[in-house]
Short mmCIF file of C-alpha atoms and ligand atoms in Angstrom, two decimals:
data_model
loop_
_atom_site.label_atom_id
_atom_site.label_comp_id
_atom_site.label_asym_id
_atom_site.label_seq_id
_atom_site.Cartn_x
_atom_site.Cartn_y
_atom_site.Cartn_z
CA MET A 559 0.07 -0.15 0.04
CA ASP A 560 1.37 3.52 -0.93
CA PRO A 561 1.47 5.36 2.36
CA SER A 562 0.44 8.51 0.72
CA GLN A 563 -2.98 7.13 0.58
CA ASN A 564 -3.42 7.92 4.58
CA LYS A 565 -2.32 11.32 3.91
CA PRO A 566 -5.34 14.04 4.19
CA ILE A 567 -6.75 16.39 1.54
CA GLY A 568 -6.85 20.19 1.79
CA VAL A 569 -9.78 22.00 0.60
CA ILE A 570 -9.22 26.11 0.52
CA ASP A 571 -11.08 29.13 -0.19
CA SER A 572 -10.78 32.61 0.90
CA GLY A 573 -13.50 32.01 3.40
CA VAL A 574 -16.46 29.92 4.21
CA GLY A 575 -17.71 29.36 0.81
CA GLY A 576 -15.84 26.23 -0.11
CA ILE A 577 -17.32 24.36 2.58
CA SER A 578 -20.09 23.86 0.06
CA VAL A 579 -17.60 22.09 -2.08
CA LEU A 580 -16.32 20.29 0.92
CA LYS A 581 -20.03 18.78 1.68
CA CYS A 582 -19.67 17.14 -2.07
CA ILE A 583 -16.34 15.87 -1.42
CA ARG A 584 -17.46 14.16 2.02
CA ALA A 585 -20.18 12.76 -0.26
CA HIS A 586 -18.29 11.30 -2.55
CA LEU A 587 -15.39 10.24 -0.73
CA PRO A 588 -16.50 9.61 2.86
CA HIS A 589 -13.37 7.94 3.95
CA GLU A 590 -10.79 10.31 3.38
CA ASN A 591 -9.25 12.83 6.13
CA LEU A 592 -10.07 16.62 5.06
CA ILE A 593 -8.58 19.62 6.31
CA TYR A 594 -10.56 22.73 5.50
CA VAL A 595 -8.33 26.16 5.48
CA ALA A 596 -10.61 29.28 5.39
CA ASP A 597 -8.57 32.56 4.63
CA SER A 598 -11.23 34.75 5.91
CA LYS A 599 -9.09 37.41 7.51
CA PHE A 600 -8.10 38.27 3.83
CA ALA A 601 -11.71 37.66 2.08
CA PRO A 602 -12.83 38.52 -0.19
CA TYR A 603 -10.46 37.60 -2.93
CA GLY A 604 -12.87 38.82 -5.62
CA GLU A 605 -11.46 42.58 -5.50
CA LYS A 606 -7.70 41.93 -4.99
CA SER A 607 -5.05 41.79 -7.40
CA ASN A 608 -3.43 38.12 -8.90
CA GLU A 609 -0.38 39.04 -6.83
CA GLU A 610 -2.18 39.33 -3.58
CA ILE A 611 -4.54 36.40 -4.11
CA THR A 612 -1.45 34.27 -5.29
CA HIS A 613 0.48 35.00 -2.12
CA ARG A 614 -2.27 34.59 0.08
CA VAL A 615 -3.00 30.98 -1.64
CA LEU A 616 0.71 30.19 -1.20
CA THR A 617 0.64 31.13 2.49
CA VAL A 618 -2.50 28.57 2.75
CA PHE A 619 -0.44 25.88 0.71
CA ASP A 620 2.42 26.41 3.04
CA PHE A 621 0.24 25.65 5.75
CA LEU A 622 -1.44 22.31 4.18
CA ASN A 623 2.54 21.17 3.03
CA LYS A 624 3.38 21.05 6.74
CA GLN A 625 0.28 18.55 7.22
CA GLU A 626 1.62 16.67 4.37
CA VAL A 627 -1.51 16.63 2.20
CA LYS A 628 -2.00 13.99 -1.01
CA SER A 629 -3.96 16.57 -2.77
CA VAL A 630 -5.50 20.18 -2.75
CA VAL A 631 -8.96 21.33 -3.90
CA VAL A 632 -8.89 25.31 -4.58
CA ALA A 633 -12.65 25.39 -4.13
CA CYS A 634 -12.62 29.26 -4.78
CA ASN A 635 -13.58 30.28 -8.48
CA THR A 636 -11.38 33.43 -7.67
CA ALA A 637 -8.27 31.90 -6.45
CA THR A 638 -8.11 28.79 -9.24
CA ALA A 639 -8.45 31.88 -11.81
CA ALA A 640 -5.56 33.97 -10.19
CA SER A 641 -3.32 31.19 -8.97
CA ILE A 642 -3.90 27.56 -10.00
CA GLN A 643 -1.32 27.63 -12.71
CA ILE A 644 1.49 28.75 -10.02
CA VAL A 645 0.58 26.20 -7.66
CA ARG A 646 0.42 23.33 -10.10
CA ASN A 647 4.02 24.27 -11.23
CA LYS A 648 5.46 24.59 -7.71
CA PHE A 649 3.92 21.58 -6.06
CA ASN A 650 3.77 17.70 -7.44
CA TYR A 651 0.55 16.22 -6.09
CA PRO A 652 -2.86 16.61 -7.66
CA ILE A 653 -4.24 20.20 -7.32
CA ILE A 654 -8.14 20.22 -8.27
CA GLY A 655 -9.38 24.06 -9.29
CA MET A 656 -12.86 25.30 -9.89
CA GLU A 657 -14.22 27.52 -12.86
CA PRO A 658 -17.94 28.54 -13.21
CA ALA A 659 -19.84 26.04 -15.02
CA VAL A 660 -20.14 27.67 -18.29
CA LYS A 661 -19.78 24.47 -20.40
CA PRO A 662 -22.59 22.59 -18.67
CA ALA A 663 -24.72 25.76 -18.69
CA SER A 664 -24.36 25.98 -22.47
CA LEU A 665 -25.67 22.33 -22.64
CA ILE A 666 -28.58 22.89 -20.47
CA SER A 667 -29.87 26.37 -21.94
CA LYS A 668 -32.69 25.76 -24.21
CA ASN A 669 -33.12 29.38 -25.35
CA LYS A 670 -29.34 29.90 -25.18
CA VAL A 671 -29.60 33.03 -22.94
CA VAL A 672 -27.31 32.12 -19.64
CA GLY A 673 -26.74 34.25 -16.56
CA VAL A 674 -23.50 34.19 -14.63
CA LEU A 675 -22.97 35.33 -11.11
CA ALA A 676 -19.25 35.35 -9.76
CA THR A 677 -16.59 37.61 -8.16
CA SER A 678 -15.54 40.80 -10.45
CA GLY A 679 -11.73 38.84 -10.24
CA THR A 680 -13.17 35.79 -12.01
CA LEU A 681 -15.28 37.72 -14.49
CA LEU A 682 -12.33 39.73 -15.43
CA SER A 683 -9.83 36.84 -15.25
CA ALA A 684 -8.33 35.39 -18.51
CA LYS A 685 -8.96 32.31 -17.53
CA PHE A 686 -12.75 32.96 -17.62
CA SER A 687 -12.49 34.91 -21.16
CA ALA A 688 -10.66 31.74 -22.42
CA LEU A 689 -13.72 29.55 -20.98
CA LEU A 690 -16.48 31.72 -22.65
CA GLU A 691 -14.45 31.53 -25.88
CA HIS A 692 -14.23 27.87 -25.85
CA HIS A 693 -17.92 26.85 -24.70
CA GLY A 694 -19.78 30.15 -25.40
CA ASN A 695 -20.08 30.07 -29.21
CA ASP A 696 -23.72 30.19 -29.62
CA ILE A 697 -24.65 31.43 -26.15
CA HIS A 698 -25.26 34.94 -25.07
CA PHE A 699 -23.85 34.88 -21.68
CA ILE A 700 -24.65 37.95 -19.10
CA THR A 701 -22.15 38.46 -16.32
CA GLN A 702 -22.97 39.67 -13.52
CA PRO A 703 -20.38 40.62 -10.50
CA CYS A 704 -21.70 40.46 -6.94
CA PHE A 705 -20.13 43.04 -4.94
CA GLY A 706 -20.97 42.55 -0.99
CA LEU A 707 -22.26 39.02 -1.20
CA VAL A 708 -19.19 37.01 -0.21
CA GLU A 709 -18.93 39.48 3.03
CA LEU A 710 -22.48 38.76 4.00
CA VAL A 711 -22.29 35.05 3.53
CA GLU A 712 -18.93 35.28 5.86
CA THR A 713 -21.11 36.63 8.56
CA GLY A 714 -23.29 33.68 8.32
CA ASP A 715 -26.19 35.75 6.85
CA LEU A 716 -27.96 33.71 4.10
CA GLU A 717 -31.39 35.39 4.22
CA SER A 718 -31.53 38.86 5.54
CA PRO A 719 -33.67 42.03 3.92
CA ALA A 720 -30.30 43.28 3.25
CA LEU A 721 -29.00 40.22 1.45
CA THR A 722 -32.18 39.97 -0.72
CA ILE A 723 -32.19 43.51 -1.94
CA LEU A 724 -28.57 43.11 -2.84
CA LEU A 725 -29.50 39.86 -4.70
CA LYS A 726 -32.29 41.45 -6.41
CA LYS A 727 -30.14 44.43 -7.76
CA TYR A 728 -28.16 41.72 -9.52
CA ILE A 729 -30.62 39.22 -10.34
CA ASP A 730 -33.17 41.84 -11.78
CA PRO A 731 -31.17 42.56 -14.85
CA LEU A 732 -30.57 38.96 -15.68
CA LEU A 733 -34.51 38.31 -15.43
CA LYS A 734 -34.85 41.16 -17.73
CA GLU A 735 -32.87 39.19 -20.41
CA ASP A 736 -34.80 36.32 -20.17
CA ILE A 737 -31.87 34.05 -18.84
CA ASP A 738 -33.28 30.57 -18.29
CA THR A 739 -30.09 28.99 -16.93
CA LEU A 740 -27.96 30.65 -13.92
CA VAL A 741 -24.44 29.81 -13.22
CA LEU A 742 -23.37 30.36 -9.64
CA GLY A 743 -19.64 31.28 -10.06
CA CYS A 744 -18.58 31.56 -6.65
CA THR A 745 -18.78 29.07 -4.07
CA HIS A 746 -20.11 31.24 -1.49
CA TYR A 747 -23.12 31.52 -3.43
CA SER A 748 -24.05 27.96 -2.89
CA PHE A 749 -25.31 29.07 0.56
CA ILE A 750 -27.69 31.76 -0.50
CA LYS A 751 -29.12 29.18 -3.33
CA SER A 752 -32.46 29.36 -1.46
CA ALA A 753 -32.55 33.30 -1.27
CA ILE A 754 -31.61 33.12 -4.97
CA GLN A 755 -34.25 30.59 -5.82
CA ASN A 756 -37.08 32.75 -4.24
CA LEU A 757 -36.06 35.61 -6.69
CA ILE A 758 -36.18 33.72 -9.85
CA PRO A 759 -39.10 32.05 -11.80
CA ASP A 760 -38.98 28.07 -11.30
CA HIS A 761 -37.98 27.36 -15.23
CA ILE A 762 -34.62 29.01 -14.45
CA LYS A 763 -32.06 26.11 -13.86
CA ILE A 764 -29.02 26.96 -11.40
CA VAL A 765 -26.07 25.32 -12.03
CA GLU A 766 -23.22 24.76 -9.58
CA THR A 767 -19.91 23.13 -9.71
CA GLY A 768 -19.26 21.38 -6.35
CA ASP A 769 -20.34 17.82 -7.18
CA ALA A 770 -18.52 17.87 -10.51
CA VAL A 771 -15.38 18.74 -8.72
CA ALA A 772 -15.92 16.10 -5.91
CA ASN A 773 -16.53 13.55 -8.59
CA TYR A 774 -13.45 14.87 -10.53
CA LEU A 775 -11.28 14.42 -7.43
CA LYS A 776 -12.36 10.93 -6.64
CA HIS A 777 -11.44 9.99 -10.45
CA VAL A 778 -8.11 11.52 -9.82
CA LEU A 779 -7.51 9.79 -6.78
CA ILE A 780 -8.43 6.52 -8.22
CA GLU A 781 -6.07 6.97 -11.21
CA LYS A 782 -3.25 7.92 -9.16
CA HIS A 783 -3.79 5.24 -6.71
CA LEU A 784 -4.27 7.56 -3.69
CA ILE A 785 -7.50 6.72 -2.40
CA ASN A 786 -7.65 6.06 1.08
CA GLN A 787 -8.53 2.33 1.68
CA ASN A 788 -9.93 3.01 5.62
CA THR A 789 -13.28 1.67 6.08
CA ALA A 790 -14.16 4.23 8.78
CA LEU A 791 -15.56 7.74 8.30
CA GLY A 792 -12.55 10.15 7.90
CA THR A 793 -12.36 13.37 10.01
CA ILE A 794 -12.76 16.90 8.91
CA ASP A 795 -10.51 19.59 10.45
CA PHE A 796 -11.79 23.21 10.12
CA TRP A 797 -9.13 25.93 10.40
CA THR A 798 -9.86 29.62 9.89
CA ASN A 799 -7.86 33.02 10.34
CA SER A 800 -11.28 34.64 11.12
CA LEU A 801 -11.50 37.00 14.23
CA ASP A 802 -15.15 37.03 14.38
CA GLN A 803 -15.85 35.66 17.76
CA ASN A 804 -18.70 33.84 15.86
CA ALA A 805 -16.66 31.92 13.17
CA ASP A 806 -16.87 28.59 14.72
CA ASN A 807 -21.11 28.70 14.80
CA VAL A 808 -20.79 30.20 11.06
CA ILE A 809 -18.73 27.20 10.23
CA ALA A 810 -20.49 24.69 12.33
CA ARG A 811 -24.17 25.96 10.93
CA LEU A 812 -22.80 25.82 7.11
CA TRP A 813 -21.46 22.61 7.57
CA GLY A 814 -24.66 21.57 8.68
CA GLY A 815 -26.37 18.70 10.86
CA ASP A 816 -23.67 15.67 10.42
CA LEU A 817 -20.99 16.58 12.72
CA ARG A 818 -19.52 13.10 12.75
CA GLY A 819 -15.63 13.62 12.41
CA PHE A 820 -16.09 17.56 12.60
CA HIS A 821 -13.34 19.22 14.37
CA TYR A 822 -13.10 22.99 14.83
CA LYS A 823 -9.52 23.78 15.12
CA GLY A 824 -9.80 27.63 15.09
CA LEU A 825 -7.06 29.88 14.36
CA TRP A 826 -4.43 28.71 11.55
CA ILE A 827 -2.36 32.12 11.29
N1 DGL B 162 -15.50 31.46 -2.87
C1 DGL B 162 -14.72 32.24 -3.67
C2 DGL B 162 -15.07 32.13 -5.03
O1 DGL B 162 -15.66 30.89 -5.39
C3 DGL B 162 -15.11 33.97 -2.98
C4 DGL B 162 -14.13 34.57 -3.62
C5 DGL B 162 -14.25 36.14 -2.71
O2 DGL B 162 -13.35 35.78 -1.70
O3 DGL B 162 -14.30 37.20 -3.46
O4 DGL B 162 -14.80 32.77 -6.15
#
């Protein structure tokens, strides 16, 4: 047996958004030990420069490398766009990134009008332009940067009137364009999916990427013989650098009901 199989998998984000992806990973790979790192003190990443984001991402990788991870999922569209190539060049274990689900949306949409909600960093990135160019030929994509949403989710606000007002401001222009598919291109937005659903007609399909990323991670681990052979449920360590007194409650609430294997570790830096 390859001893690497027992090593943990790192999952990182600018904050708590990647917990939406972590849940999918747990569902697909229940026997893996997972380490989640939220860089909440430096969230949001969405309006930072590529250099700043890369510096933060490398700091998080440094922390994970000390724990000898066998793979890392960058559960953040913005960080992936800014720095995935840099970390892949630097470290020689599998590193999985995220990108807005433009391809699946282009296949699902019937009227070929698709809305994309994401951070400005993601939407302005070269990676996103290339993605649209590749998959968006016959599709009219309407992109909407959503300033302020990540900050609200970070505080655990998933449904306040302030959140609804902000969401309406971003979604109404997309409804006017008659979108029939809506891409959630930021992992934080998965946690406000219900609030989004309340503002759009039933026929509009919402597309996310967490499940596909978890599935892809599993595929890569199998291919590289890195699957943990344990039959017991894996552990999940949560690290954050949030200085908010309520950070542990927000994390536990976003993680949801099943606390088996859940360990809140607190400050990582
Ligand atoms: N969860 C990150 C993403 O998927 C949020 C980025 C941010 O911190 O602005 O893009």
